[in-house]
Coordinates of C-alpha atoms in Angstrom, one line a residue:
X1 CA 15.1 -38.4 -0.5
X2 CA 14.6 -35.3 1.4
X3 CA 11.0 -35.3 3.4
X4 CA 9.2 -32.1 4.2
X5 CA 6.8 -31.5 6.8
X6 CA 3.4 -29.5 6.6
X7 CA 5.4 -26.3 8.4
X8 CA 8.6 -26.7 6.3
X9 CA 6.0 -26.3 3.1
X10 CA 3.9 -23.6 4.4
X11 CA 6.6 -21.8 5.3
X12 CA 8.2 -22.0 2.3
X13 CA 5.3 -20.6 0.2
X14 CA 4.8 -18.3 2.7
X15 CA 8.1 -17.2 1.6
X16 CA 6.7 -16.2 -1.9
X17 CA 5.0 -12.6 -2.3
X18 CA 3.2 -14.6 -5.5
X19 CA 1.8 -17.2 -2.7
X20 CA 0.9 -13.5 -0.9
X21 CA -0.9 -12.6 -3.8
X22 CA -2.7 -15.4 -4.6
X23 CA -4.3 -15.4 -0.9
X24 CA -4.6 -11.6 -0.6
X25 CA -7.0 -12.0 -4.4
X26 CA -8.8 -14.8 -2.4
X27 CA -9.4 -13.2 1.1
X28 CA -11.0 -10.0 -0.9
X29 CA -13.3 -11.8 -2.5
X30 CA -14.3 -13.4 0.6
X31 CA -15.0 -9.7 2.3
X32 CA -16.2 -8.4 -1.0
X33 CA -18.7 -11.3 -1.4
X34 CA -19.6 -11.2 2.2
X35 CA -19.8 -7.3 2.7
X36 CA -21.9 -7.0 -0.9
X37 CA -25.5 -5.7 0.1
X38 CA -27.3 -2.9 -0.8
X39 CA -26.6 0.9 1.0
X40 CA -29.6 2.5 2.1
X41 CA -27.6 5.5 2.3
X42 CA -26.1 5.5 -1.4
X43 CA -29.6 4.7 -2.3
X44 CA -31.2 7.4 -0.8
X45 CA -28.8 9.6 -2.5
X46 CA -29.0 8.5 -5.8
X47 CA -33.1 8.7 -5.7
X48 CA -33.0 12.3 -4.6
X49 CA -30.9 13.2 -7.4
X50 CA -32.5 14.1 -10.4
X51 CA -30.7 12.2 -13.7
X52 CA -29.4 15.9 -14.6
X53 CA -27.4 16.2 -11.6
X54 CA -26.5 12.7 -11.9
X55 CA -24.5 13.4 -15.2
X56 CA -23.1 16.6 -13.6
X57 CA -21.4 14.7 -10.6
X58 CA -20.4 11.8 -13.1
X59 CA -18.8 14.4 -15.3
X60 CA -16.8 16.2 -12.1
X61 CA -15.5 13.0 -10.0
X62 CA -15.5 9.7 -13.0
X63 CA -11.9 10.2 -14.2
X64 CA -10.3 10.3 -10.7
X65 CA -12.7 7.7 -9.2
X66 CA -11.5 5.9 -11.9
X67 CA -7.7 6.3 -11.6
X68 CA -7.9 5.5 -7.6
X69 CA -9.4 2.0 -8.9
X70 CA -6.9 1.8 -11.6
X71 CA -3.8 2.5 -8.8
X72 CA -4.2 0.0 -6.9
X73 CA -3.5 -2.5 -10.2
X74 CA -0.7 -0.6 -11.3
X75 CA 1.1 -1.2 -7.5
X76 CA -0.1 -4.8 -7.5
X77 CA 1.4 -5.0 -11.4
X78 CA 4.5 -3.1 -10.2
X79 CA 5.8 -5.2 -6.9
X80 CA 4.9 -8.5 -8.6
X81 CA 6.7 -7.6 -11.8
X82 CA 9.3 -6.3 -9.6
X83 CA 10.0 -9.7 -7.5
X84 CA 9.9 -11.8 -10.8
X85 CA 11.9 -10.0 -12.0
X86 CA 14.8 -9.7 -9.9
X87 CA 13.9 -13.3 -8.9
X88 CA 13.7 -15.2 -12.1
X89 CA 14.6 -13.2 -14.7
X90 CA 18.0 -11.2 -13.7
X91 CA 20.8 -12.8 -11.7
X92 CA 21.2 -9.8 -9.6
X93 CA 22.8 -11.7 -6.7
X94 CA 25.9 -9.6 -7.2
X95 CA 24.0 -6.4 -7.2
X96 CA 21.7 -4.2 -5.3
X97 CA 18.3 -2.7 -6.3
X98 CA 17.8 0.8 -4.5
X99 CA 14.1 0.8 -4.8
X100 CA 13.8 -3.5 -4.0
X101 CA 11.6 -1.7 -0.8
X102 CA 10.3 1.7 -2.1
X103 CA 9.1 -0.2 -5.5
X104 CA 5.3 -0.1 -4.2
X105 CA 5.5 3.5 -2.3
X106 CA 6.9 4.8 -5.4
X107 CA 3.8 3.3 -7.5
X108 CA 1.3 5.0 -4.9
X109 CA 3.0 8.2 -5.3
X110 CA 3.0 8.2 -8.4
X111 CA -0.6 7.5 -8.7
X112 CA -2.1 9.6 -5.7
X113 CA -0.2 12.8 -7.4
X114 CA -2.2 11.8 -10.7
X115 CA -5.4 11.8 -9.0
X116 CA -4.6 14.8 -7.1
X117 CA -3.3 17.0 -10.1
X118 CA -6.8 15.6 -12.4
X119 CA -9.2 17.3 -9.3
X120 CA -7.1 20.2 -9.8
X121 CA -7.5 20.5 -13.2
X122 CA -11.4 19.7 -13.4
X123 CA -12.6 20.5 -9.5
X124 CA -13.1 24.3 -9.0
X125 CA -16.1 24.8 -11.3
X126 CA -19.4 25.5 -9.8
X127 CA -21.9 25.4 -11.9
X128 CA -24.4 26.8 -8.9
X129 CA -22.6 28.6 -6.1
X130 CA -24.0 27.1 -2.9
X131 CA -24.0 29.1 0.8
X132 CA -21.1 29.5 2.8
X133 CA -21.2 26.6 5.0
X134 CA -18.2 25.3 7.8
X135 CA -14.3 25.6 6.7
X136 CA -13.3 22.4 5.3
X137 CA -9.5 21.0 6.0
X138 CA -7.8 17.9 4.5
X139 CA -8.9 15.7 7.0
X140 CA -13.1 16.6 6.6
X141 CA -13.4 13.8 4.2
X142 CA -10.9 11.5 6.1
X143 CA -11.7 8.5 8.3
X144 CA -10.0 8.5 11.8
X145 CA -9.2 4.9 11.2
X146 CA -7.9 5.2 7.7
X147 CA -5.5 7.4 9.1
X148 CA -4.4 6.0 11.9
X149 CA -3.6 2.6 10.6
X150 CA -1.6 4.2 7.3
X151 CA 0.3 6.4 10.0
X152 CA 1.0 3.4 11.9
X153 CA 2.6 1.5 8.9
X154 CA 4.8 4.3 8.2
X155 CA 6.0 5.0 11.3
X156 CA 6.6 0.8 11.6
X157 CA 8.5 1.2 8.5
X158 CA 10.1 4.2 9.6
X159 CA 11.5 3.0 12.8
X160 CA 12.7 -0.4 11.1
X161 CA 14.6 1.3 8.5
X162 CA 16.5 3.6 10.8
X163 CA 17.3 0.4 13.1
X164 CA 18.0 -1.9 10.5
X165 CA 20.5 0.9 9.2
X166 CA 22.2 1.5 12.2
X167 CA 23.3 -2.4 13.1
X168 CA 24.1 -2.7 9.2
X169 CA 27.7 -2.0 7.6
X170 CA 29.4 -1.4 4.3
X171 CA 30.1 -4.2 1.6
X172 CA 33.3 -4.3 -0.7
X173 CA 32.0 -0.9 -2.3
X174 CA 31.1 0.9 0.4
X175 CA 27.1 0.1 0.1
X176 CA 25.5 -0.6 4.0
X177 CA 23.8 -3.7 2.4
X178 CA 25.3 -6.1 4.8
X179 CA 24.8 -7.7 9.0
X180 CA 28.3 -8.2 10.5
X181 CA 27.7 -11.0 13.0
X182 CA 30.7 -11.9 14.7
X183 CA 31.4 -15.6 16.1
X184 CA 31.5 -16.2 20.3
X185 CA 34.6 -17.1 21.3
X186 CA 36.7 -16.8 17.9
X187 CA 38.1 -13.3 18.4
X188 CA 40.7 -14.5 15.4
X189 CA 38.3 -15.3 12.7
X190 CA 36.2 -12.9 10.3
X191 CA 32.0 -12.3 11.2
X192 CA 29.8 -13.5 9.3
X193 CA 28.5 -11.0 6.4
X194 CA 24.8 -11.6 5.6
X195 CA 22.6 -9.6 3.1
X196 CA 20.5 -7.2 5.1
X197 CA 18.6 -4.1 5.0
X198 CA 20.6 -1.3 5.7
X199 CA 20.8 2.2 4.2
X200 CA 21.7 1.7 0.5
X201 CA 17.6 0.2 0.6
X202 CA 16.6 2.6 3.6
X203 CA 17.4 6.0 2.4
X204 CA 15.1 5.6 -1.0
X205 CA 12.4 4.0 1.6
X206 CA 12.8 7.0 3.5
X207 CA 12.1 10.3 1.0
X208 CA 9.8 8.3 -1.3
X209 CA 7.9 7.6 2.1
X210 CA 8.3 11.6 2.6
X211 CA 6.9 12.2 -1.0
X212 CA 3.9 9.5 -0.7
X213 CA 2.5 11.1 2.6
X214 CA 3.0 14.6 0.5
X215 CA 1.2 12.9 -2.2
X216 CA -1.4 12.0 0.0
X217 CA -1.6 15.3 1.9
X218 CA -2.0 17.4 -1.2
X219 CA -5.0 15.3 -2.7
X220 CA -6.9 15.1 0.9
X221 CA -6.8 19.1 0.3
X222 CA -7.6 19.2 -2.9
X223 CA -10.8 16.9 -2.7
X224 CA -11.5 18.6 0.5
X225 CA -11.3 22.5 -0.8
X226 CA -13.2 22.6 -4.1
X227 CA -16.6 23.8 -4.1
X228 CA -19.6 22.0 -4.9
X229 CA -21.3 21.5 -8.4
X230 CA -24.7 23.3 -6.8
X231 CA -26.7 22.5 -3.7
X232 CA -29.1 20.1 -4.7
X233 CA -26.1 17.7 -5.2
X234 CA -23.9 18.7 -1.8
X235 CA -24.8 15.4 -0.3
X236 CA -24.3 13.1 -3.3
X237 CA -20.8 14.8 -3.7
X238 CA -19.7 14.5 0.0
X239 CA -20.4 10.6 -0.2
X240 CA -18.2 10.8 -3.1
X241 CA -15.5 12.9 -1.4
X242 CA -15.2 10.5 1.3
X243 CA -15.0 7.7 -0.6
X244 CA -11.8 9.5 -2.9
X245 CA -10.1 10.2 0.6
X246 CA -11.0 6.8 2.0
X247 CA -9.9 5.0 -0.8
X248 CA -6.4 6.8 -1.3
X249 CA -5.4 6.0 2.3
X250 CA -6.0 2.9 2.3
X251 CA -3.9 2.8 -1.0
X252 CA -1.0 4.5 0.6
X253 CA -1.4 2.4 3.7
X254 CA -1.6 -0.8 1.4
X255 CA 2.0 0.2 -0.6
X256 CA 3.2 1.3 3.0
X257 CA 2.7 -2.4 4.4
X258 CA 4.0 -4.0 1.2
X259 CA 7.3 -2.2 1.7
X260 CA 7.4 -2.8 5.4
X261 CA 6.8 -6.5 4.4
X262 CA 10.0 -6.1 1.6
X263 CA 12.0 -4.6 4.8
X264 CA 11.0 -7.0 7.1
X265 CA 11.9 -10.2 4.5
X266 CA 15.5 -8.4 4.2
X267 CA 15.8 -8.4 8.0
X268 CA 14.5 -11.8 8.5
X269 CA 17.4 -13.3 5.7
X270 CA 20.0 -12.9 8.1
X271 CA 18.7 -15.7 10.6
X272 CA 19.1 -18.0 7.5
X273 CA 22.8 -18.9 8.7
X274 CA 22.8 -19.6 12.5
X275 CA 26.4 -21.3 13.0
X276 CA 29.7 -22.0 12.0
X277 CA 31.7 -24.9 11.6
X278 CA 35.6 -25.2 11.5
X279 CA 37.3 -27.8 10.7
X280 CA 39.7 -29.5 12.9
X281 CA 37.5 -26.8 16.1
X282 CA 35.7 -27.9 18.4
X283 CA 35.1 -31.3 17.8
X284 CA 33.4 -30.8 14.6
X285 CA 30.6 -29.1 16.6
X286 CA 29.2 -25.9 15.5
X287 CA 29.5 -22.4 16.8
X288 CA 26.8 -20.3 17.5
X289 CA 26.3 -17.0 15.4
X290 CA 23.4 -15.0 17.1
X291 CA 23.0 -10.5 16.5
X292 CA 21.5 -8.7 18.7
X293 CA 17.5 -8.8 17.2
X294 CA 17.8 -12.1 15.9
X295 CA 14.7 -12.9 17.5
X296 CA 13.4 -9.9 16.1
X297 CA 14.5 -11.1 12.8
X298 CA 12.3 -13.9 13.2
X299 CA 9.0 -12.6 14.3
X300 CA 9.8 -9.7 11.0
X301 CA 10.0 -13.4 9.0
X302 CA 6.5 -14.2 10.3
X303 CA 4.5 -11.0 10.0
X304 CA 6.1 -10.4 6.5
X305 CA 3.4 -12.3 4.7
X306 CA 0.7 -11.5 6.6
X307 CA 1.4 -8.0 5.7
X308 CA 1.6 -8.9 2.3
X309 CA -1.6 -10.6 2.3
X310 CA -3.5 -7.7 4.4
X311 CA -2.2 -5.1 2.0
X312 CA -2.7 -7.2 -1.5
X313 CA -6.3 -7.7 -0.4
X314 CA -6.8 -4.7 0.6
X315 CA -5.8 -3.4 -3.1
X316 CA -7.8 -5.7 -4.7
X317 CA -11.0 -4.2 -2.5
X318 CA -10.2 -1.1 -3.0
X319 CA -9.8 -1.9 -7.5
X320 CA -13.3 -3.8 -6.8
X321 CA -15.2 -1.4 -4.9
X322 CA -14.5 1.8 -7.1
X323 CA -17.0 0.4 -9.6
X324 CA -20.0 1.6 -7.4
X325 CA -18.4 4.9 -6.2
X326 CA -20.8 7.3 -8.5
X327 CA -24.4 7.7 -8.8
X328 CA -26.1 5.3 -12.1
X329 CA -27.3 7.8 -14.6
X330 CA -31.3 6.8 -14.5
X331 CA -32.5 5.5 -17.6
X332 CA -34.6 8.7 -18.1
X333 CA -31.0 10.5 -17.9
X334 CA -31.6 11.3 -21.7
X335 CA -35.4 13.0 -21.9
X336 CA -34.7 14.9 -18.7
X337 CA -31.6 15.8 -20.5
X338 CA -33.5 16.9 -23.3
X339 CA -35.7 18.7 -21.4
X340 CA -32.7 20.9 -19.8
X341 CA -31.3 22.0 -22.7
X342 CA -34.8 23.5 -24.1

């Protein structure tokens, strides 16, 4: 009867993206719960509104707030699908899935060009032209920090996909999906051939990444460049416009660490077999089989679910938090309504 120790079983559900899951859900409720009070700022704006300008900026900016809370599902529904899947449902141990690391960039591409084309299509009314105030860029509804931790992630993923490519070689069909490690000492006999990220997962990784930050580029423009519904609601709208571009970074940087997190698994798999044993060699005593970023490899192995965790709470936060991204229509929304159109 085989005994496991309290590592050997967190490691092994720590191995799971649906034990990821499961603790990302729970860590942002923790946040949510904890970070739930009331804004003075959002407050502030939503009593200087009247309820007839409340309605005008629900009308503009509800269906893509909406969609950036709806995103985030669809990439957590997408990557778990995706892993049960391939896991439990398919025996694709023979095969290769292209997109087994672009699977959640894809979905936030996908997504982020939704919400981008929906503010083209509804965002350059004005109902009151306002005065010419400063030029606005993509990044004057952006957060410094936003940006620099989704820039980080992709260039993490980046630089691991290029490296992972480069040490990898070609299977039996010519597909780099395979870590050559060669044996110390046994010139005569054949390395071993472990599954591995190379470039039959990296170069899909690589141009969805491309279209994702294009993605995200085009709606930072977009929510930054179209004019304001009047004046009176300039401030309202500018909380709103930061949220958008808030929340669709931290989108794209939450798909970007999930596939960094896919990579880094593949790399780690080809630690699982350390030695080799010959019969008849050696005194029945293994030989070494080591590459060159094994330890690497391992720390990857480590920092896999953490990254999993980080970016499936993140998600979740994001989902939650788009509930309070507009301004309440007041309760005297209808008389003051009435009142406008006589």
């Amino acid at each position: 009867m085989t005994t496991w120790s309290v590592p050997e079983i967190a490691s092994a559900l720590l191995s799971l993206p649906i034990t990821s899951l499961v603790l990302g859900v729970f860590v942002a409720l923790v946040i949510e719960a904890w970070s739930s009070r009331p804004s003075r700022t959002a407050d502030a704006d939503r009593t200087d509104l009247r309820a007839s300008h409340r309605l005008e900026i629900r009308g503009r900016h509800r269906d893509e707030v909406v969609l950036l809370g709806v995103v985030p599902l669809l990439i957590i529904a997408v990557t778990v699908t995706d892993v049960l899947v391939r896991s439990y449902v398919l025996d694709m141990s023979a095969s290769i899935a292209p997109l087994r690391v672009a699977t959640p960039l894809l979905a936030a591409c996908l997504g982020i060009a939704l919400v981008a084309a929906v503010i083209v299509l509804r965002g350059r009314v004005s109902a009151v032209p306002g005065p010419p105030t400063a030029r606005r860029t993509w990044s004057s509804f952006s957060r410094r920090r936003d940006l620099i931790v989704a820039g980080a992630l992709a260039v993490a993923l980046v630089a691991t996909t290029v490296l992972a490519g480069l040490v990898s070689s070609t299977d039996a069909d010519g597909r780099h999906t395979v870590l050559e490690i060669p044996v110390p000492n046994l010139p005569g006999v054949d390395p071993l051939r472990m599954h591995f990220y190379g470039w039959a997962y990296g170069l899909p990784t690589l141009l969805v990444v491309a279209a994702l930050a294009a993605a995200v580029g085009a709606l930072l423009h977009v929510n930054s460049g179209r004019p304001f519904i009047r004046p009176e609601t300039t401030s309202a709208e500018r909380t709103i416009r930061r949220h958008v571009a808030s929340d669709a970074v931290q989108i794209a940087a939450a798909a970007t660490a999930l596939a960094l997190a896919a990579a880094w698994r593949l790399v780690a798999d080809a630690n699982e077999v350390t030695g080799i044993v010959i019969t008849g060699v050696n005194e029945g005593n293994p030989y070494d089989a080591t590459w060159r970023y094994a330890e690497l490899a391992t720390i990857a192995g480590w920092g896999a679910p953490v990254l999993e965790i980080a970016a499936f709470a993140l998600l979740v936060l994001v989902a939650i938090r788009t509930a309070r991204r507009l301004p309440a229509a007041a309760p005297s929304a209808a008389p003051e309504l009435l009142r406008v159109l006589r």
